[in-house]
CSV table of C-alpha atoms in Angstrom, one decimal:
chain,number,residue,atom,x,y,z
A,1,MET,CA,11.0,8.2,3.1
A,2,ASP,CA,12.3,11.5,1.7
A,3,THR,CA,13.7,10.8,-1.8
A,4,GLU,CA,16.3,13.6,-1.7
A,5,GLN,CA,18.1,12.8,1.6
A,6,HIS,CA,16.6,9.3,2.4
A,7,VAL,CA,15.3,10.6,5.8
A,8,ILE,CA,12.6,8.5,7.6
A,9,THR,CA,9.5,10.6,7.7
A,10,ASP,CA,7.0,8.0,9.1
A,11,ILE,CA,7.3,4.7,11.0
A,12,ARG,CA,4.8,2.6,12.9
A,13,ALA,CA,4.4,-0.9,14.2
A,14,TYR,CA,1.3,-3.0,13.5
A,15,HIS,CA,0.1,-6.4,14.7
A,16,ALA,CA,1.8,-9.2,12.8
A,17,ASP,CA,-1.4,-11.1,12.2
A,18,GLY,CA,-2.7,-8.4,9.8
A,19,LYS,CA,-1.8,-8.1,6.2
A,20,ASP,CA,0.1,-5.1,4.8
A,21,ASN,CA,-2.8,-4.0,2.6
A,22,GLN,CA,-5.0,-3.7,5.7
A,23,GLN,CA,-2.7,-1.1,7.1
A,24,LEU,CA,-2.5,1.2,4.1
A,25,PRO,CA,-5.6,3.3,4.8
A,26,ASP,CA,-4.2,4.2,8.3
A,27,ILE,CA,-0.8,5.1,6.9
A,28,VAL,CA,-2.2,7.2,4.1
A,29,LYS,CA,-4.6,9.2,6.4
A,30,ARG,CA,-1.8,9.9,8.9
A,31,VAL,CA,0.8,10.9,6.4
A,32,GLN,CA,-1.6,12.9,4.2
A,33,ARG,CA,-2.8,14.9,7.3
A,34,ARG,CA,0.8,15.7,8.3
A,35,LEU,CA,1.7,16.8,4.8
A,36,TRP,CA,-1.4,19.0,4.5
A,37,LYS,CA,-0.4,20.8,7.8
A,38,GLN,CA,3.0,21.5,6.2
A,39,GLY,CA,1.3,22.9,3.0
A,40,LEU,CA,2.6,20.0,0.9
A,41,LEU,CA,0.6,18.3,-1.9
A,42,TRP,CA,0.7,14.5,-2.2
A,43,GLU,CA,-0.1,13.1,-5.6
A,44,ASN,CA,1.4,9.7,-6.1
A,45,CYS,CA,1.4,6.6,-3.7
A,46,VAL,CA,4.1,4.1,-4.5
A,47,ALA,CA,4.2,0.8,-2.6
A,48,ASP,CA,5.1,-2.9,-3.1
A,49,THR,CA,2.7,-5.7,-4.1
A,50,GLY,CA,1.9,-6.5,-0.4
A,51,TYR,CA,-0.3,-3.3,-0.3
A,52,SER,CA,-2.3,-4.3,-3.4
A,53,SER,CA,-6.1,-4.7,-3.2
A,54,GLY,CA,-9.1,-3.3,-5.0
A,55,GLU,CA,-10.3,-1.7,-1.9
A,56,ASN,CA,-7.0,0.2,-1.5
A,57,TYR,CA,-7.0,1.3,-5.1
A,58,ALA,CA,-10.5,2.7,-4.7
A,59,PHE,CA,-9.6,4.3,-1.3
A,60,LEU,CA,-6.6,6.1,-2.8
A,61,GLU,CA,-8.6,7.4,-5.8
A,62,GLU,CA,-11.2,8.8,-3.4
A,63,ARG,CA,-8.5,10.8,-1.6
A,64,GLY,CA,-7.2,12.1,-4.9
A,65,LEU,CA,-4.0,9.9,-5.0
A,66,LYS,CA,-2.7,8.0,-7.9
A,67,SER,CA,-1.6,4.5,-7.0
A,68,PHE,CA,1.5,2.8,-8.4
A,69,ILE,CA,1.1,-0.5,-6.6
A,70,PRO,CA,1.8,-3.7,-8.6
A,71,PRO,CA,-1.2,-6.1,-8.3
A,72,HIS,CA,-0.9,-9.7,-7.0
A,73,GLY,CA,-0.2,-12.3,-9.6
A,74,THR,CA,-3.5,-13.9,-8.8
A,75,TYR,CA,-5.4,-11.0,-10.2
A,76,LYS,CA,-7.5,-11.8,-13.3
A,77,GLY,CA,-9.8,-9.4,-15.1
A,78,GLY,CA,-12.0,-12.3,-16.1
A,79,PRO,CA,-11.8,-15.9,-17.4
A,80,ASP,CA,-9.3,-16.7,-20.0
A,81,GLY,CA,-10.6,-16.1,-23.5
A,82,PHE,CA,-13.5,-13.9,-22.3
A,83,THR,CA,-13.7,-10.2,-23.3
A,84,TYR,CA,-15.2,-7.6,-21.0
A,85,ASN,CA,-17.6,-5.0,-22.4
A,86,GLY,CA,-17.7,-2.0,-20.0
A,87,GLU,CA,-20.5,-0.2,-21.7
A,88,HIS,CA,-23.0,-3.1,-21.1
A,89,ASP,CA,-21.2,-4.6,-18.1
A,90,HIS,CA,-21.0,-8.1,-19.5
A,91,TYR,CA,-18.4,-10.5,-20.8
A,92,LEU,CA,-18.3,-12.1,-24.2
A,93,CYS,CA,-17.3,-15.8,-24.2
A,94,PRO,CA,-15.0,-17.3,-26.9
A,95,GLN,CA,-18.2,-18.1,-29.0
A,96,GLY,CA,-19.4,-14.5,-28.8
A,97,LYS,CA,-22.2,-15.1,-26.3
A,98,ALA,CA,-22.9,-12.5,-23.7
A,99,ILE,CA,-22.5,-13.4,-20.0
A,100,PRO,CA,-24.4,-10.7,-18.1
A,101,PHE,CA,-23.8,-9.3,-14.6
A,102,THR,CA,-26.2,-10.7,-12.0
A,103,LYS,CA,-25.3,-9.5,-8.5
A,104,VAL,CA,-22.8,-8.1,-6.1
A,105,PHE,CA,-21.8,-10.2,-3.1
A,106,ASP,CA,-19.1,-10.5,-0.3
A,107,ASP,CA,-16.8,-13.5,-0.7
A,108,TYR,CA,-17.0,-15.3,2.6
A,109,ARG,CA,-13.5,-16.8,2.2
A,110,THR,CA,-11.7,-13.5,1.7
A,111,GLY,CA,-14.2,-10.9,2.8
A,112,THR,CA,-13.8,-9.0,-0.4
A,113,LYS,CA,-16.6,-7.5,-2.6
A,114,LYS,CA,-17.2,-9.3,-5.9
A,115,LYS,CA,-19.4,-9.2,-8.9
A,116,GLU,CA,-21.1,-12.4,-10.3
A,117,TYR,CA,-21.7,-13.0,-14.0
A,118,ARG,CA,-23.9,-15.8,-15.1
A,119,ALA,CA,-25.2,-17.0,-18.5
A,120,ARG,CA,-28.8,-18.4,-19.0
A,121,LYS,CA,-29.0,-22.1,-19.3
A,122,HIS,CA,-30.1,-22.1,-23.0
A,123,VAL,CA,-27.0,-20.0,-24.0
A,124,CYS,CA,-24.7,-22.9,-23.2
A,125,THR,CA,-27.0,-25.8,-24.4
A,126,ASP,CA,-25.7,-26.3,-27.9
A,127,CYS,CA,-22.2,-24.7,-27.5
A,128,PRO,CA,-19.5,-26.6,-29.3
A,129,ILE,CA,-17.0,-26.1,-26.4
A,130,ARG,CA,-19.6,-26.7,-23.6
A,131,SER,CA,-17.8,-29.6,-22.0
A,132,ARG,CA,-14.4,-27.9,-22.0
A,133,CYS,CA,-15.8,-24.6,-20.7
A,134,LEU,CA,-18.3,-25.9,-18.1
A,135,GLY,CA,-16.9,-29.2,-17.0
A,136,LYS,CA,-19.0,-32.2,-16.2
A,137,SER,CA,-21.7,-31.0,-13.8
A,138,ALA,CA,-22.3,-27.3,-14.5
A,139,GLN,CA,-25.4,-26.3,-16.6
A,140,GLU,CA,-24.4,-22.7,-17.4
A,141,LYS,CA,-21.4,-20.5,-17.2
A,142,LYS,CA,-21.0,-18.7,-13.9
A,143,PHE,CA,-18.0,-16.8,-12.5
A,144,SER,CA,-17.0,-13.9,-10.3
A,145,VAL,CA,-14.5,-11.1,-10.6
A,146,THR,CA,-13.4,-8.4,-8.2
A,147,TYR,CA,-15.9,-5.5,-7.7
A,148,TYR,CA,-13.0,-3.1,-8.2
A,149,ARG,CA,-12.0,-4.3,-11.7
A,150,GLU,CA,-11.9,-0.7,-13.1
A,151,GLU,CA,-9.7,0.5,-10.3
A,152,TYR,CA,-7.3,-2.5,-10.9
A,153,GLU,CA,-7.1,-1.7,-14.6
A,154,ARG,CA,-6.4,2.0,-14.1
A,155,ASN,CA,-3.7,1.1,-11.5
A,156,ILE,CA,-2.1,-1.5,-13.8
A,157,ALA,CA,-2.0,1.0,-16.7
A,158,ARG,CA,-0.1,3.4,-14.4
A,159,VAL,CA,2.3,0.8,-13.1
A,160,GLU,CA,3.2,-0.3,-16.7
A,161,SER,CA,3.6,3.3,-17.9
A,162,PRO,CA,7.1,5.0,-18.2
A,163,GLN,CA,6.2,7.0,-15.0
A,164,GLY,CA,5.3,3.7,-13.3
A,165,ARG,CA,8.7,2.2,-14.2
A,166,TYR,CA,10.4,5.3,-12.9
A,167,MET,CA,8.4,5.2,-9.7
A,168,LYS,CA,9.4,1.5,-9.2
A,169,GLY,CA,13.1,2.3,-9.6
A,170,LYS,CA,12.8,5.3,-7.3
A,171,ARG,CA,11.2,3.2,-4.6
A,172,GLN,CA,13.9,0.5,-4.9
A,173,SER,CA,16.7,3.0,-4.5
A,174,THR,CA,15.0,4.9,-1.7
A,175,VAL,CA,13.1,2.7,0.6
A,176,GLU,CA,14.7,-0.7,0.2
A,177,PRO,CA,18.2,0.4,1.3
A,178,VAL,CA,16.8,2.1,4.4
A,179,PHE,CA,14.7,-1.0,5.3
A,180,GLY,CA,17.8,-3.1,4.9
A,181,THR,CA,19.8,-0.9,7.2
A,182,LEU,CA,17.2,-1.0,9.9
A,183,THR,CA,16.8,-4.7,9.8
A,184,GLN,CA,20.4,-5.8,9.2
A,185,PHE,CA,22.4,-3.2,11.2
A,186,MET,CA,20.0,-1.6,13.7
A,187,GLY,CA,18.3,-4.6,15.3
A,188,LEU,CA,14.8,-4.3,13.8
A,189,ARG,CA,14.7,-7.9,12.4
A,190,LYS,CA,12.8,-8.7,15.6
A,191,ILE,CA,11.4,-6.5,18.4
A,192,ASN,CA,11.5,-8.0,21.8
A,193,THR,CA,8.8,-6.0,23.5
A,194,ILE,CA,5.3,-6.6,24.6
A,195,GLY,CA,2.5,-4.5,23.1
A,196,LEU,CA,2.3,-2.0,20.2
A,197,ALA,CA,3.1,1.0,22.4
A,198,GLN,CA,6.5,-0.5,23.4
A,199,ALA,CA,7.2,-1.7,19.9
A,200,ASN,CA,6.6,1.8,18.5
A,201,LYS,CA,9.1,3.2,21.0
A,202,VAL,CA,11.7,0.9,19.7
A,203,MET,CA,10.9,1.8,16.1
A,204,HIS,CA,10.8,5.5,16.8
A,205,LEU,CA,14.2,5.3,18.5
A,206,SER,CA,15.7,3.4,15.6
A,207,ALA,CA,14.4,6.0,13.2
A,208,ILE,CA,15.8,8.8,15.4
A,209,ALA,CA,19.2,7.1,15.4
A,210,TYR,CA,19.1,6.6,11.6
A,211,ASN,CA,18.0,10.2,11.0
A,212,LEU,CA,20.6,11.5,13.4
A,213,LYS,CA,23.4,9.9,11.4
A,214,LYS,CA,21.9,11.5,8.3
A,215,TYR,CA,21.8,14.8,9.9
A,216,LEU,CA,25.4,14.7,11.2
A,217,LYS,CA,26.6,13.6,7.8
A,218,PHE,CA,24.7,16.5,6.2
A,219,ASP,CA,25.8,19.0,8.9
A,220,GLN,CA,29.5,18.2,8.2
A,221,LYS,CA,29.1,19.8,4.8
A,222,ARG,CA,27.8,23.0,6.3
A,223,ALA,CA,29.8,25.8,8.0
A,224,LYS,CA,30.3,25.0,11.7
A,225,SER,CA,28.0,26.9,14.0
A,226,GLY,CA,26.1,26.3,17.1
A,227,ALA,CA,22.7,27.0,15.5
A,228,GLY,CA,22.4,23.6,13.8
A,229,LYS,CA,23.3,21.7,17.0
A,230,LEU,CA,20.8,23.7,19.1
A,231,ALA,CA,18.0,23.0,16.6
A,232,LEU,CA,18.9,19.3,16.6
A,233,GLU,CA,18.9,19.1,20.4
A,234,THR,CA,15.5,20.9,20.5
A,235,THR,CA,14.0,18.5,17.9
A,236,PHE,CA,15.2,15.4,19.7
A,237,LYS,CA,14.0,16.7,23.1
A,238,SER,CA,10.5,17.1,21.6
A,239,VAL,CA,10.5,13.6,20.1
A,240,LEU,CA,11.7,11.8,23.2
A,241,GLN,CA,9.3,13.7,25.4
A,242,TYR,CA,6.5,12.6,23.1
A,243,LEU,CA,7.7,8.9,23.4
A,244,PHE,CA,8.5,8.7,27.0
A,245,GLY,CA,6.7,11.6,28.7
A,246,PRO,CA,7.9,14.9,30.2
A,247,SER,CA,9.9,13.2,33.0
A,248,ILE,CA,12.7,12.4,30.7
A,249,GLY,CA,13.2,16.0,29.7
A,250,PRO,CA,15.9,17.1,32.2
A,251,ARG,CA,18.1,14.1,31.4
A,252,ILE,CA,17.9,14.1,27.6
A,253,SER,CA,21.1,16.0,26.9
A,254,ASP,CA,23.0,13.6,29.3
A,255,TYR,CA,22.0,10.6,27.1
A,256,ILE,CA,22.1,12.1,23.6
A,257,PHE,CA,25.0,14.5,23.6
């Protein structure tokens, strides 16, 4: 979305069985490439919690983008009462004992990369809170945290900063109203087509209709001339030819104007 005029600048359909955070890299690559061609610099990426993941935070940093994406409520930087020491990459338990890093592994349940921390058995042998900390069967303290802990912490610091609060308000006043208009008044609550190609045609046409209303409202404030209408007609011919092929070209003005 364009924050000044609330014009839709990108829209695409994805399979419903995928999560939002799985689509972020494709969206970012496509939009960033388009902005570069226009000579525009993209610095901040604002999105809702559905796009949160350590992999996405790292991906955005690699592309020189600052993320302002609230993390899921399930994120924890480590066990309660444990303090992380970044210099030595270990945790200190409530009794001051070091729990060192042991290995990196892929969680088979979520497919995400994690880091394992484990204390030696003798560290927990005489601990006064052993039973409460380990439970009945464990012999030593072992736990895992996300591999992207540092990226999470940097993102959280940005989200909670004054700029982050401003970004959140800007997104709520820019994207959410447009999303509501598309779903409530333009029939995008459900797309009754088969395949992504057809779904994208529906979404592009909805975006065209929405932007056309914006353009006409803006055009009314300008001096009346044929130049604006000509440019508009040319733009929509190009878009529709992209969606439906060149065969629709001769009939475009009959349907649009």
